[in-house]
Structure formats: structure tokens, C-alpha cells
Short mmCIF file of C-alpha atoms and ligand atoms in Angstrom, two decimals:
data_model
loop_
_atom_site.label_atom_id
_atom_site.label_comp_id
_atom_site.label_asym_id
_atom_site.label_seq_id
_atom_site.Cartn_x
_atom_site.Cartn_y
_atom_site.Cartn_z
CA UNK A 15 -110.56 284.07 -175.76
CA UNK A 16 -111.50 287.90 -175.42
CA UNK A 17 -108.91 289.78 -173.30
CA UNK A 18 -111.11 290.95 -169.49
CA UNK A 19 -110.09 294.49 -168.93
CA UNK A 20 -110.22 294.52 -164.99
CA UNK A 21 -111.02 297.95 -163.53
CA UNK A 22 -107.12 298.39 -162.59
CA UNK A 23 -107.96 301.85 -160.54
CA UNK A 24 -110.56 299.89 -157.75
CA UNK A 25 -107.68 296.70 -157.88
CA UNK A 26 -104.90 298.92 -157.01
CA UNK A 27 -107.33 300.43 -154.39
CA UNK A 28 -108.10 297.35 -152.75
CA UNK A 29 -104.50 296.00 -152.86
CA UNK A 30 -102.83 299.44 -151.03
CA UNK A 31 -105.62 299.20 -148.52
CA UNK A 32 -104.76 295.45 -147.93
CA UNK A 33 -100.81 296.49 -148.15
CA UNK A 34 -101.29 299.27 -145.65
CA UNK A 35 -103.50 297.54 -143.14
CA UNK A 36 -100.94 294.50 -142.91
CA UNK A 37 -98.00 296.80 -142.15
CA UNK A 38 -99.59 298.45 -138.97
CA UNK A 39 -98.72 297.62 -135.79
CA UNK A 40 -100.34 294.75 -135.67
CA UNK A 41 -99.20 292.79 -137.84
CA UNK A 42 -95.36 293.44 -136.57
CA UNK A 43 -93.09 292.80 -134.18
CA UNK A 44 -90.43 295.74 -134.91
CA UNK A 45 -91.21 299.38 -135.04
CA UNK A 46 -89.33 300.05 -138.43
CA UNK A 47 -89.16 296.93 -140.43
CA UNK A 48 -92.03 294.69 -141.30
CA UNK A 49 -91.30 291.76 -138.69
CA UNK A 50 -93.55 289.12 -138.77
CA UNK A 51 -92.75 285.16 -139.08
CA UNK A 52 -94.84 281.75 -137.17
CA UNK A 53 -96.27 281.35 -134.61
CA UNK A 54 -95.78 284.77 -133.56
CA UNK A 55 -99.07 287.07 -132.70
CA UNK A 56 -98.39 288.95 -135.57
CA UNK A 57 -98.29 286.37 -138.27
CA UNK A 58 -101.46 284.95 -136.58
CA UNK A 59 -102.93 288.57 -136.91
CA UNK A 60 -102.39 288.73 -140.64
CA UNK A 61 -102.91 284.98 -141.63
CA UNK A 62 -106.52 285.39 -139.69
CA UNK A 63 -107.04 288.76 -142.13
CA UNK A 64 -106.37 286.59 -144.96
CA UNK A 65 -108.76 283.54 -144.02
CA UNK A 66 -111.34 286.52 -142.54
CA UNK A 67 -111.03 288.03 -146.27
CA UNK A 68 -111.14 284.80 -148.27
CA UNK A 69 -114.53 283.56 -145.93
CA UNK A 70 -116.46 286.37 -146.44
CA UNK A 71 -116.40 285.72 -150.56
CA UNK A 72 -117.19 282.34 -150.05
CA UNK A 73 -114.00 280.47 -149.94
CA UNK A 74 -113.33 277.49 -147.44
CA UNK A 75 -110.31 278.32 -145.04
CA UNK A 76 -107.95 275.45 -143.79
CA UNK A 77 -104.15 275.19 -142.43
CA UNK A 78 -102.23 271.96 -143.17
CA UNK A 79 -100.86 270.40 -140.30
CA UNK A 80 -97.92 272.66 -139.65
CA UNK A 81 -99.60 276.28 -140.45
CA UNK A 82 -99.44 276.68 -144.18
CA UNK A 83 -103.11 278.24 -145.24
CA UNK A 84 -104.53 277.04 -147.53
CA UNK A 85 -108.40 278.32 -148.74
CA UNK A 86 -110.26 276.76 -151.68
CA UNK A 87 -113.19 277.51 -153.73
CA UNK A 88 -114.27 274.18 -154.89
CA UNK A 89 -114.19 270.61 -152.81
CA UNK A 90 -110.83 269.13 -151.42
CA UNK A 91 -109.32 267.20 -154.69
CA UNK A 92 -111.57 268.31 -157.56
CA UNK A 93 -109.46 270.16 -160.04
CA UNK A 94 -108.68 273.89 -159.11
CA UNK A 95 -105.90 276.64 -160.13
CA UNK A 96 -103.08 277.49 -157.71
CA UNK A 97 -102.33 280.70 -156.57
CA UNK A 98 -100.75 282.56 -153.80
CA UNK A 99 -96.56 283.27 -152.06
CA UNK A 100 -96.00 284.11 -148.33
CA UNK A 101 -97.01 286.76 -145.86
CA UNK A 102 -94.32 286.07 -143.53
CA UNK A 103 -91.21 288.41 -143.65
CA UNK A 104 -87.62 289.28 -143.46
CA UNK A 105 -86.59 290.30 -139.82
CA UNK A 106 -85.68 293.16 -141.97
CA UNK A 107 -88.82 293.09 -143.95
CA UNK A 108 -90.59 295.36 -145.79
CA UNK A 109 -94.36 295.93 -146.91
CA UNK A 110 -94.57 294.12 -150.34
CA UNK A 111 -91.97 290.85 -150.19
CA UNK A 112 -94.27 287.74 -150.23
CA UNK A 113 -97.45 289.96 -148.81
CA UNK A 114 -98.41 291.12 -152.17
CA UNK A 115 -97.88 288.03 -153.49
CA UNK A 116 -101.01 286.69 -151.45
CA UNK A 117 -102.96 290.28 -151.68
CA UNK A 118 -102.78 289.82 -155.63
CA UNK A 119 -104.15 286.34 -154.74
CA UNK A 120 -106.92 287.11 -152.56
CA UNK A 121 -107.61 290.15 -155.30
CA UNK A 122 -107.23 287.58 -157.77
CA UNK A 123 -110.32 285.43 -155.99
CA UNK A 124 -112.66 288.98 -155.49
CA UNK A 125 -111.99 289.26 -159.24
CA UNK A 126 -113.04 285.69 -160.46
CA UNK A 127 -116.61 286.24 -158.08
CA UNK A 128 -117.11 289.71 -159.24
CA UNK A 129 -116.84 289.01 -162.97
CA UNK A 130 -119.00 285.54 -162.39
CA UNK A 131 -115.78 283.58 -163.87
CA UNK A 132 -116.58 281.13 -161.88
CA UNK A 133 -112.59 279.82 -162.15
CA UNK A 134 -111.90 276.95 -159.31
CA UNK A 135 -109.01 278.08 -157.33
CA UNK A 136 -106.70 277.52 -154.45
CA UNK A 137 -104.54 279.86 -152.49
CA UNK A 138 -101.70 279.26 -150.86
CA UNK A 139 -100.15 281.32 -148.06
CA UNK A 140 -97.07 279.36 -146.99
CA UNK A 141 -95.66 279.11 -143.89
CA UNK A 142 -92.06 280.50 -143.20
CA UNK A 143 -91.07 280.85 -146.96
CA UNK A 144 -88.54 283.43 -144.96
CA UNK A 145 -87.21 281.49 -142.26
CA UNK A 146 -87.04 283.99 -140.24
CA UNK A 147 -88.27 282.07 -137.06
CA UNK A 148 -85.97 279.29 -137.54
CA UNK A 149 -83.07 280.11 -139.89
CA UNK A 150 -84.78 277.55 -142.68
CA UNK A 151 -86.20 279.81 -145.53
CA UNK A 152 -89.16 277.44 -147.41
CA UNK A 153 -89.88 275.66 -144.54
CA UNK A 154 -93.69 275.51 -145.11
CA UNK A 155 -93.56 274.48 -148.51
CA UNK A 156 -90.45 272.33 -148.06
CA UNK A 157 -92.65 270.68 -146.01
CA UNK A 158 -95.39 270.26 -148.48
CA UNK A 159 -92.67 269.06 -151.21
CA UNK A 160 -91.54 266.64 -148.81
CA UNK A 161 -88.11 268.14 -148.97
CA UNK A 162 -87.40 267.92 -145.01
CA UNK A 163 -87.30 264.82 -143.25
CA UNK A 164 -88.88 264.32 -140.03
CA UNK A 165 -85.97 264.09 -138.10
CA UNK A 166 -84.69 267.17 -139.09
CA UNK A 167 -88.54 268.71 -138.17
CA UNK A 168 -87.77 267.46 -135.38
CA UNK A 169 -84.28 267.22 -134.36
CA UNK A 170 -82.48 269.90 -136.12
CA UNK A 171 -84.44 272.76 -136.38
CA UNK A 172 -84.59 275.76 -133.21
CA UNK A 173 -86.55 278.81 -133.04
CA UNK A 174 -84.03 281.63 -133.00
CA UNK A 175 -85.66 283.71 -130.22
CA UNK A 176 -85.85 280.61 -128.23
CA UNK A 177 -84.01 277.97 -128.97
CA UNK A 178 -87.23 275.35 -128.79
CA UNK A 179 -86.99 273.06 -131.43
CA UNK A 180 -89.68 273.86 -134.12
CA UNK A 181 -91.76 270.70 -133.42
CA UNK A 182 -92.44 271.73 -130.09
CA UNK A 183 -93.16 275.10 -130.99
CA UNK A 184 -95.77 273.99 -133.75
CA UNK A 185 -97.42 271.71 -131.19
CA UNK A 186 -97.91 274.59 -128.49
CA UNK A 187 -98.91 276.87 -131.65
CA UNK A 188 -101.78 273.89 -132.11
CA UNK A 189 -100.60 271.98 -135.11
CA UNK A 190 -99.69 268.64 -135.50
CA UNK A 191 -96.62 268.32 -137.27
CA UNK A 192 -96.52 264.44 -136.34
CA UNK A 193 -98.76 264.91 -139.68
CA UNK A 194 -96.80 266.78 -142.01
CA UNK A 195 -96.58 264.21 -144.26
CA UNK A 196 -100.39 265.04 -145.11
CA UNK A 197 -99.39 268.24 -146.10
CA UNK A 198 -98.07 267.07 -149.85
CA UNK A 199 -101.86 266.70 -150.16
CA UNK A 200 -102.82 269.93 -150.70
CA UNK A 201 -101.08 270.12 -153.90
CA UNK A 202 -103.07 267.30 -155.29
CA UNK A 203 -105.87 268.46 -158.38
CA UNK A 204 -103.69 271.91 -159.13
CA UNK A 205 -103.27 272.25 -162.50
CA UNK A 206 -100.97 274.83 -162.39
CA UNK A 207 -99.52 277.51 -159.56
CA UNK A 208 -98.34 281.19 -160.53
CA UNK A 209 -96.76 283.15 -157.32
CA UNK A 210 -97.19 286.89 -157.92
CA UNK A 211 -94.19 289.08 -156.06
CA UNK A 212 -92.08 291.83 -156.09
CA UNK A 213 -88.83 291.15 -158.62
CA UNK A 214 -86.50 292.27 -155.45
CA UNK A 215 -84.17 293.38 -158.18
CA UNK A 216 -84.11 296.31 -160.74
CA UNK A 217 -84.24 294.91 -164.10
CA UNK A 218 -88.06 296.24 -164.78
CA UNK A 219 -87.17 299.32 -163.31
CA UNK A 220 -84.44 299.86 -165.36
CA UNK A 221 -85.83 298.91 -168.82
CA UNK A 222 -89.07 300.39 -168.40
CA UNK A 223 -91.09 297.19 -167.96
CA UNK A 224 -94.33 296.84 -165.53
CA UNK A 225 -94.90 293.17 -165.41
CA UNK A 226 -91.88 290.06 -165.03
CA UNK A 227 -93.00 286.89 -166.37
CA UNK A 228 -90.62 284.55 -164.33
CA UNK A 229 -89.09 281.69 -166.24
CA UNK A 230 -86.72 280.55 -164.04
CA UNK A 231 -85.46 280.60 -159.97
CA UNK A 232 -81.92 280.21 -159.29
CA UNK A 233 -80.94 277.69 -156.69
CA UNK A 234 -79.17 277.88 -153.73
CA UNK A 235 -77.04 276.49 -150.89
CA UNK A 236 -77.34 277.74 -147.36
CA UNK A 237 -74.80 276.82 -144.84
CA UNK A 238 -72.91 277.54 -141.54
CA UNK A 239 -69.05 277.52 -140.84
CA UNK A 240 -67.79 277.25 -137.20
CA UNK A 241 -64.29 278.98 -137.03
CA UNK A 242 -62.70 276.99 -133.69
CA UNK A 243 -59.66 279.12 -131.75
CA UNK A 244 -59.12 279.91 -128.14
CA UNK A 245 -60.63 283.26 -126.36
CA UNK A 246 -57.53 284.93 -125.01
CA UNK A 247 -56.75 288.35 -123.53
CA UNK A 248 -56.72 290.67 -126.17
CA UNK A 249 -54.08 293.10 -124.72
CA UNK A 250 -51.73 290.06 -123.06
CA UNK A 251 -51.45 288.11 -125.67
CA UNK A 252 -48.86 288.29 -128.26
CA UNK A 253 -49.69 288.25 -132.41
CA UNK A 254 -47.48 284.91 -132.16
CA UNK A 255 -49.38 283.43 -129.61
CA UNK A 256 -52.84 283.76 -130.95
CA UNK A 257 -55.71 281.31 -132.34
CA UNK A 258 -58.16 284.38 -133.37
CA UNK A 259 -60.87 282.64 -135.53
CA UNK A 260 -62.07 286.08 -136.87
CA UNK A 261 -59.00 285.90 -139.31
CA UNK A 262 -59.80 282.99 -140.76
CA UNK A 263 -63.72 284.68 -141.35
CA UNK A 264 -62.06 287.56 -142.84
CA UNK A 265 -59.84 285.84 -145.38
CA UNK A 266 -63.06 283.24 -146.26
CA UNK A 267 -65.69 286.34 -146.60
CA UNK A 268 -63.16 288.29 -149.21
CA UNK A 269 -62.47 284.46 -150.79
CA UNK A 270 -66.32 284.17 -151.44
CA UNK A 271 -66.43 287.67 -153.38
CA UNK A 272 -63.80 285.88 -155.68
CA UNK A 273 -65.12 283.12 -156.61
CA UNK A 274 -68.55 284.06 -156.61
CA UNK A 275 -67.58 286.52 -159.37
CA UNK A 276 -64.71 283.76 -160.66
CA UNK A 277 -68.13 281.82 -161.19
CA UNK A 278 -69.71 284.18 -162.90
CA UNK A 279 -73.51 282.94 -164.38
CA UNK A 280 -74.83 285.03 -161.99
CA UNK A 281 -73.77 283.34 -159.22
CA UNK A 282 -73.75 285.17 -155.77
CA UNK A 283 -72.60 284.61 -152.47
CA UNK A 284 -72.88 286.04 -149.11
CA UNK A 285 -71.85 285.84 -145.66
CA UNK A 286 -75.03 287.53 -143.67
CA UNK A 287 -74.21 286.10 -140.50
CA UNK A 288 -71.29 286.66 -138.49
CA UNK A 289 -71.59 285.41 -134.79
CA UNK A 290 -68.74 286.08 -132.63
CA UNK A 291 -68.08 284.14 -128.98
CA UNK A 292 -67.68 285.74 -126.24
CA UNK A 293 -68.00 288.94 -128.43
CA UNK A 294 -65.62 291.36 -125.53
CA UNK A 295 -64.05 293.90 -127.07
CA UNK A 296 -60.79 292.62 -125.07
CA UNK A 297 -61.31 289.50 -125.37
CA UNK A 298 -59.71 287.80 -128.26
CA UNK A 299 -62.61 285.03 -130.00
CA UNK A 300 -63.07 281.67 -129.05
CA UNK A 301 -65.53 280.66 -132.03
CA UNK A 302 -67.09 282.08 -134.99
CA UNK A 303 -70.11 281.01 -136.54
CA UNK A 304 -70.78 283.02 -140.14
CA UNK A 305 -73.31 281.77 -142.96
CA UNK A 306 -73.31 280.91 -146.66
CA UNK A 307 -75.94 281.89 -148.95
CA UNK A 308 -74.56 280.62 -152.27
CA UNK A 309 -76.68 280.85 -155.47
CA UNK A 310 -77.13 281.14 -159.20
CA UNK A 311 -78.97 279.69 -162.35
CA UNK A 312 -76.44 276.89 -161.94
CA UNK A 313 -76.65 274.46 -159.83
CA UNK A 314 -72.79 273.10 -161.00
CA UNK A 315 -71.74 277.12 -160.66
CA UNK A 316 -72.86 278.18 -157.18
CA UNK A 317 -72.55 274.52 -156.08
CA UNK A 318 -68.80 274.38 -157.14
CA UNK A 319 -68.21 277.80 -155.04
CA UNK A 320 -69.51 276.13 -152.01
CA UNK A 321 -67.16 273.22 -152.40
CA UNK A 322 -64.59 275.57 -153.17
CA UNK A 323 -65.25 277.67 -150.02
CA UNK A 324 -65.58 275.01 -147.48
CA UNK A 325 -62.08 273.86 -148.58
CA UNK A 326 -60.81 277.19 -148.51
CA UNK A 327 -61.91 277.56 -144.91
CA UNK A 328 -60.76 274.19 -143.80
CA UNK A 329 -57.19 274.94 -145.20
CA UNK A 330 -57.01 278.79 -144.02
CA UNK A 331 -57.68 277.72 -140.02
CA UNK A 332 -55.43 274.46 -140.56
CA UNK A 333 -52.82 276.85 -141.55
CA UNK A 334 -53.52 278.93 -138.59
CA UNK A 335 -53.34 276.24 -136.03
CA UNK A 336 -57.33 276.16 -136.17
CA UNK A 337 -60.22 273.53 -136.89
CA UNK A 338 -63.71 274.39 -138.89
CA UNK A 339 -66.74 272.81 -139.22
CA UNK A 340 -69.21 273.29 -142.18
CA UNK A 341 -72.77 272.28 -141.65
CA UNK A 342 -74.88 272.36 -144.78
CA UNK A 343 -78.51 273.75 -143.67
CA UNK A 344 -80.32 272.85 -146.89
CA UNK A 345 -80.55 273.19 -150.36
CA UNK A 346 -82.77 274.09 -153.46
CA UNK A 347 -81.77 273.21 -157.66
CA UNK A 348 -82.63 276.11 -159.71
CA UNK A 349 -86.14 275.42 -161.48
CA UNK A 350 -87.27 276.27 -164.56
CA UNK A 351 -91.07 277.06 -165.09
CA UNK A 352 -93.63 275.97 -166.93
CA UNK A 353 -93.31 276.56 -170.87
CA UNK A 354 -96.94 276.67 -171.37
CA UNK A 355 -98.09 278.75 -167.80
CA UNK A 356 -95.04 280.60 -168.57
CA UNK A 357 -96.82 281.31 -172.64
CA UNK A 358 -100.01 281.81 -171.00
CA UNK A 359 -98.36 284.55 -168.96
CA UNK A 360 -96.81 286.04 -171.64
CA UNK A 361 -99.70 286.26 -174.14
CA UNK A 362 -101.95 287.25 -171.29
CA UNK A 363 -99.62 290.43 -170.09
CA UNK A 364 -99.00 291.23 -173.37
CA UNK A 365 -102.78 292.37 -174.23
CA UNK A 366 -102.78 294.13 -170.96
CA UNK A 367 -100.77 296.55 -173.21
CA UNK A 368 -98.07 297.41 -170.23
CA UNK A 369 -94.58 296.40 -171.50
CA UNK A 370 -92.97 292.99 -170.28
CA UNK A 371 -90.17 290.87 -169.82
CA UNK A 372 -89.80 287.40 -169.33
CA UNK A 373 -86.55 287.19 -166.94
CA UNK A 374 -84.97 284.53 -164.17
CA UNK A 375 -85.49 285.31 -160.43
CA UNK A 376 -82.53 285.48 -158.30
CA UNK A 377 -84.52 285.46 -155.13
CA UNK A 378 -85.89 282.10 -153.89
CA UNK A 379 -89.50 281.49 -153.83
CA UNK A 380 -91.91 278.84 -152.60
CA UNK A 381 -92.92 277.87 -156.35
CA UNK A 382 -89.49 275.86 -156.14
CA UNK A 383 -90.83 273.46 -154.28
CA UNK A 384 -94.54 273.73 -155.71
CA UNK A 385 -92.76 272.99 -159.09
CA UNK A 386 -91.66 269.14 -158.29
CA UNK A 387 -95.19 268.26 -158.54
CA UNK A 388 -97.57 271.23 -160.61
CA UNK A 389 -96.62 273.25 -163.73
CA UNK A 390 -95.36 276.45 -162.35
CA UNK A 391 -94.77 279.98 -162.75
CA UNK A 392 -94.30 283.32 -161.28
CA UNK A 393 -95.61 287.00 -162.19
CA UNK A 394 -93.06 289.75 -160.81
CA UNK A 395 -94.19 293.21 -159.87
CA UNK A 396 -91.45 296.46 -160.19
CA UNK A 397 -89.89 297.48 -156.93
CA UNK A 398 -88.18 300.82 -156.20
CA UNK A 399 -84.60 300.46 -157.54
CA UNK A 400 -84.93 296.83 -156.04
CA UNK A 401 -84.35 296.97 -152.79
CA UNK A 402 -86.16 294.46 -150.74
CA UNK A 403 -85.19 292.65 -146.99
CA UNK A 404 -85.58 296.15 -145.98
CA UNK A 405 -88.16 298.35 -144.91
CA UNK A 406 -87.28 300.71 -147.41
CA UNK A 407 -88.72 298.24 -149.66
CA UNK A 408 -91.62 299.58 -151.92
CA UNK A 409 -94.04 298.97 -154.93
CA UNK A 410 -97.00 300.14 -156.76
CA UNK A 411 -100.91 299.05 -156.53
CA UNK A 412 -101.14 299.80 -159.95
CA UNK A 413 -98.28 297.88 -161.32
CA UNK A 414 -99.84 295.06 -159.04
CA UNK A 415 -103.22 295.80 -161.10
CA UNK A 416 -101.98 295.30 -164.33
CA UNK A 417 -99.94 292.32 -163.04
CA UNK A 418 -103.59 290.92 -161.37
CA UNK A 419 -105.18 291.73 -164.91
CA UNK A 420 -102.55 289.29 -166.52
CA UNK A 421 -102.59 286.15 -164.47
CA UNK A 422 -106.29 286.39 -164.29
CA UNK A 423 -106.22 285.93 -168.15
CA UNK A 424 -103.96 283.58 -168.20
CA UNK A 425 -105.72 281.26 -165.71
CA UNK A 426 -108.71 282.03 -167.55
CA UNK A 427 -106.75 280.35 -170.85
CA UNK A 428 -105.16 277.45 -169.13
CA UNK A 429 -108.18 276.50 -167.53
CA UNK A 430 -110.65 276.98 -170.12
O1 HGY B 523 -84.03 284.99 -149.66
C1 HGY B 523 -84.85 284.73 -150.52
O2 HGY B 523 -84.52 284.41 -151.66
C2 HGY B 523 -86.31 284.84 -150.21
O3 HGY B 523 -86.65 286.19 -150.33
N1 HGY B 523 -86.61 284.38 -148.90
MN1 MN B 524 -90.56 286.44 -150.82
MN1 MN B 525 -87.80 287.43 -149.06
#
């Protein structure tokens, strides 16, 4: 099949206009970082750009039962192509993670009517791939891959500005969440999914490639440890006499560095949260709650840090006089991709003539989940010396374009 040139210059346009107008004020709920996650104003605002968008070239627009959009150029069911990420964000977000993913979509679907392609697709903009409205990153496509239950939908998840559990919240939003099981439907007739995003790492940058073709996401644990002393006077109270649960956080967060890099594989772990009770600067702790984010190509390497942790933790406050309690908040096995989207990719970025490299992701992505049940893969995009979760985050249109150019190709070949 002929390589289609796209005209990269009017793509690139299009996708920095589409960047720039989600990042206004809008479309966030912090001055400096790109804020946005459900059921907030702003994630309404840029979810109804996306549908707006999608209608006017002649797409259908629906949300499954929780939120998730999902917008479809041929019937419910009949065979169609899978595209799309997230356009929620980081509480410390910045312009590009999981936005451009669903631009490059939407660009994607311009491109197939403009060109008379006439390729059936379906994008995907899921719901709270972050978690940044209620601490559980995938949530909306968890949900799709049947990867929650519904008690935990509805006992044991809380919005973090509110503490309303998030089945409540999704009912007042105007979902039904009582139907989330429907929600694995939308995934039924894809014949394959490729997620466009950033790389949120430097490896392109630094070998001078412009498009990733992802062929594998590392896994991940994400957890909380409760550090249990007694609040005290901070001046009264003698070193002897003390049950200060910030020691036992200080000795686990320099443990995890250890064996994290003991691991090795690539494994990483972090402590991002670090919640202190009462939190008076003379007032020595009562409890500590920090996260784990553990991860790696692995699942036995990052998995065996986690077990290695928790016991760490649990014998560092018993030896302080202390208890701890570790509550897993959920899990995801590294995934490999599709061999033949991932061959399609590669053939397909290769005539674009840009340089590429087929790599692993070390960020999480929503394609995890889509994998269980469609033949996956992922297109990264450069970002400046890979900084992302921050609003220093940033990327080019035009690497986007050529990226665009690619996966339209490569659809074109797998569905032909
Ligand atoms: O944290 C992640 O891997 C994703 O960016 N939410
Ligand atoms: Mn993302
Ligand atoms: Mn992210």
C-alpha cells in the first residue's frame, strides 16, 4: 500500500491550536499547572470541545455509564479501529500528557474524512486515566476492563477534595455507575487500539528520534502505609520517650531507593505522598500516611520490592514500639503490545522518513487495560528533556504530525 504523505505543516497547525485552546483558563482549575480531572467544570469544558469537534465531522458522540467518551464513526458493534488516551491531568499537569493523545485522535478522524479514507474508527477519551480526583489512576478504563469491582466503586473509593465516595459523585455528575458493567461494551468490534502520547521520558530526545513505537508498559503497584505513634509535645518530651512515626517514614523512603535500584530492570519506586497528623510544628506526629508507586517491566521485580518494603516497614515501627498498616490501592502487570500493530507501526513511521525507535514505556497508560481484550499499541511523541506531571511539560505539533502521519498508515494497513 502507497505511503499518504499528510500535509504535516496544517496537522501541526490544527493540533497547537487544539493544545493551546485546552490549556486556557477554562479548561483548568489551577493558575500554573494544567488541573483538570471528573466531574469538575473544567474536564466537562474540554470533554464537550472534544464531542463539539468530533460532531461537527460527522462522528456520533456517547459517554459510557461512568463518563468515559467515547465517539464513533460507524454503528455501535460493526467493526471499527480504536484510537484515542486521556484529557484529564496531573494536579501538576501540563499541556501535552494524555491531551495530545486525544488531539492526535480527533486529528487522526479530520484526516481519514479529508483524504475520503473512509477508515471506521472509534475514539476513546477515558475517564480519570490520572486519578487525580480520586487517588485511582485508570479508573475509567479499569472500569471498562472490568478491573474494579463494584464494591470498591462503591465502597472504597473518595473524591480527594471531598471525601464523597466516587459513586455518589458520578450519580450527581449524571451517570449511572449502577451500569458500569456495560461499559466493557464499548470495546467490542475494535480490531486494534494505538494511544498516541508524549514518551514522559528522554530517550527520543536524547538519540535523536521523532516518533516511539511503544512495545511494552511496565506495571505497577500503588499503595498506602499508615505509620501509627502517639502526638506528643515536641519540646516536653524526651528522645526516650517518643513514638514519632516520621522516623519510621524516613528510614522506609531511603529503604525504597535501595531496593528499587537493588532490583534493578528498571524498576522504580517512589514515595509521592507524605501526610503528616496533626502536622504542628511542636507537636510531635500521631500518624503518617505516605504512598508507594512501585514499577518496572517486571512484574516479579517491582512486585518483590513491594513485598520487601511492606516488611521493612512493619519491622522498622515494631522495633520502634510502633504498628503499620499497608493497604494495597491497586495494581496493573506490565503488558506487552501487539507484534503485528506494533510492525504496522514500525513500517508505517519508518516511510514517514523521521527516525524511530521502538522502546518500553515506563509511564502507565490506559492501553493496559484496553490490551486484555484488543491488540494494542502506543505511538510516543518527544517531550522536552522529559519532564512531564509538571507544567513545565512541553512538545512539538510537528513531531505530533509526523507521529499522526504514521498511525494513520498503519491503520490504513491493518485495516485494509
Ligand atoms: O503515572 C502514570 O504513569 C500516568 O501518567 N498516569
Ligand atoms: Mn498520560
Ligand atoms: Mn500522566
Amino acid at each position: 500500500m502507497e505511503h499518504l504523505r499528510i500535509d504535516r505543516q496544517r496537522t501541526a497547525a490544527r493540533i497547537g491550536r487544539d493544545i493551546e485552546t485546552l490549556s486556557g483558563p477554562a479548561h483548568t482549575r489551577d493558575a500554573v499547572a494544567i488541573r483538570r480531572y471528573a466531574y469538575t467544570p473544567e474536564y466537562a469544558a474540554t470533554d464537550a470541545y472534544f464531542a463539539r469537534e468530533l460532531e461537527a465531522i460527522g462522528f456520533t458522540v456517547e459517554h459510557d455509564p461512568v463518563g468515559t467518551l467515547v465517539a464513533r464513526n460507524v454503528p455501535k458493534g460493526m467493526p471499527a479501529f480504536g484510537i484515542g488516551s486521556h484529557c484529564d491531568s496531573n494536579r501538576n499537569g501540563g499541556k501535552w500528557d494524555g491531551t495530545l493523545g486525544v488531539v492526535m485522535a480527533l486529528e487522526l478522524c479530520r484526516l481519514n474524512g479529508e483524504h475520503g479514507l473512509g477508515l471506521p474508527l472509534q475514539l476513546i477519551s477515558f475517564l480519570e486515566e490520572e486519578g487525580s480526583g480520586f487517588g485511582q489512576m485508570l479508573l475509567g478504563s479499569r472500569i471498562m476492563a472490568q478491573r474494579a469491582t463494584e464494591e470498591q466503586l462503591r465502597e472504597s473509593m473518595f473524591e480527594l477534595d471531598t471525601g464523597r465516595p466516587f459513586w455518589e459523585t458520578a450519580v450527581a455528575a449524571g451517570y449511572e455507575p449502577a451500569r458500569w458493567r456495560e461499559s466493557q461494551r464499548v470495546l467490542d468490534g475494535l480490531i486494534g487500539w494505538i494511544e498516541p502520547h508524549i514518551e514522559q521520558a528522554r530517550v527520543l530526545q536524547d538519540t535523536g528520534n521523532r516518533v516511539g513505537v511503544v512495545n511494552a508498559i511496565a506495571g505497577y503497584v500503588h499503595a498506602d502505609v499508615h505509620v501509627h505513634g502517639r502526638d506528643d509535645h515536641a519540646g516536653a518530651t524526651p528522645m526516650d520517650f517518643r513514638l514519632d512515626p516520621t522516623t519510621v517514614v524516613a528510614e522506609c523512603v531511603l529503604e525504597l531507593e535501595r531496593l528499587a535500584r537493588a532490583a534493578g530492570n528498571a524498576t522504580v519506586g517512589t514515595v509521592g505522598e507524605i501526610e503528616v497528623h496533626p502536622s504542628l510544628i511542636n507537636a510531635i506526629a500521631r500518624d503518617v500516611r505516605f504512598s508507594l508507586d512501585i514499577r518496572g517491566p517486571r512484574d516479579e521485580a517491582y512486585l518483590g520490592v513491594f513485598r520487601d518494603i511492606s516488611a521493612f516497614a512493619h519491622e522498622r515501627a515494631a522495633a520502634r514500639g510502633m504498628t503499620v498498616d499497608v493497604v494495597e490501592r491497586q495494581r496493573n502487570p506490565a503488558t506487552p503490545m501487539d507484534a503485528a500493530i506494533v510492525a504496522a507501526l514500525e513500517a508505517a513511521a519508518a516511510a514517514t522518513g523521521e527516525p524511530v525507535l521502538t522502546m518500553h514505556s515506563g509511564a502507565a497508560h490506559d492501553t493496559m487495560c484496553v490490551a486484555d481484550s484488543v491488540p494494542t499499541a502506543m505511538v510516543f511523541v518527544p517531550c522536552k528533556d522529559g519532564i512531564s506531571h509538571s507544567p513545565a511539560e512541553d512538545a512539538q505539533p510537528e513531531d505530533a504530525a509526523v507521529a499522526v502521519e504514521a498511525i494513520l498508515n498503519a491503520i490504513r494497513a491493518l485495516v485494509a
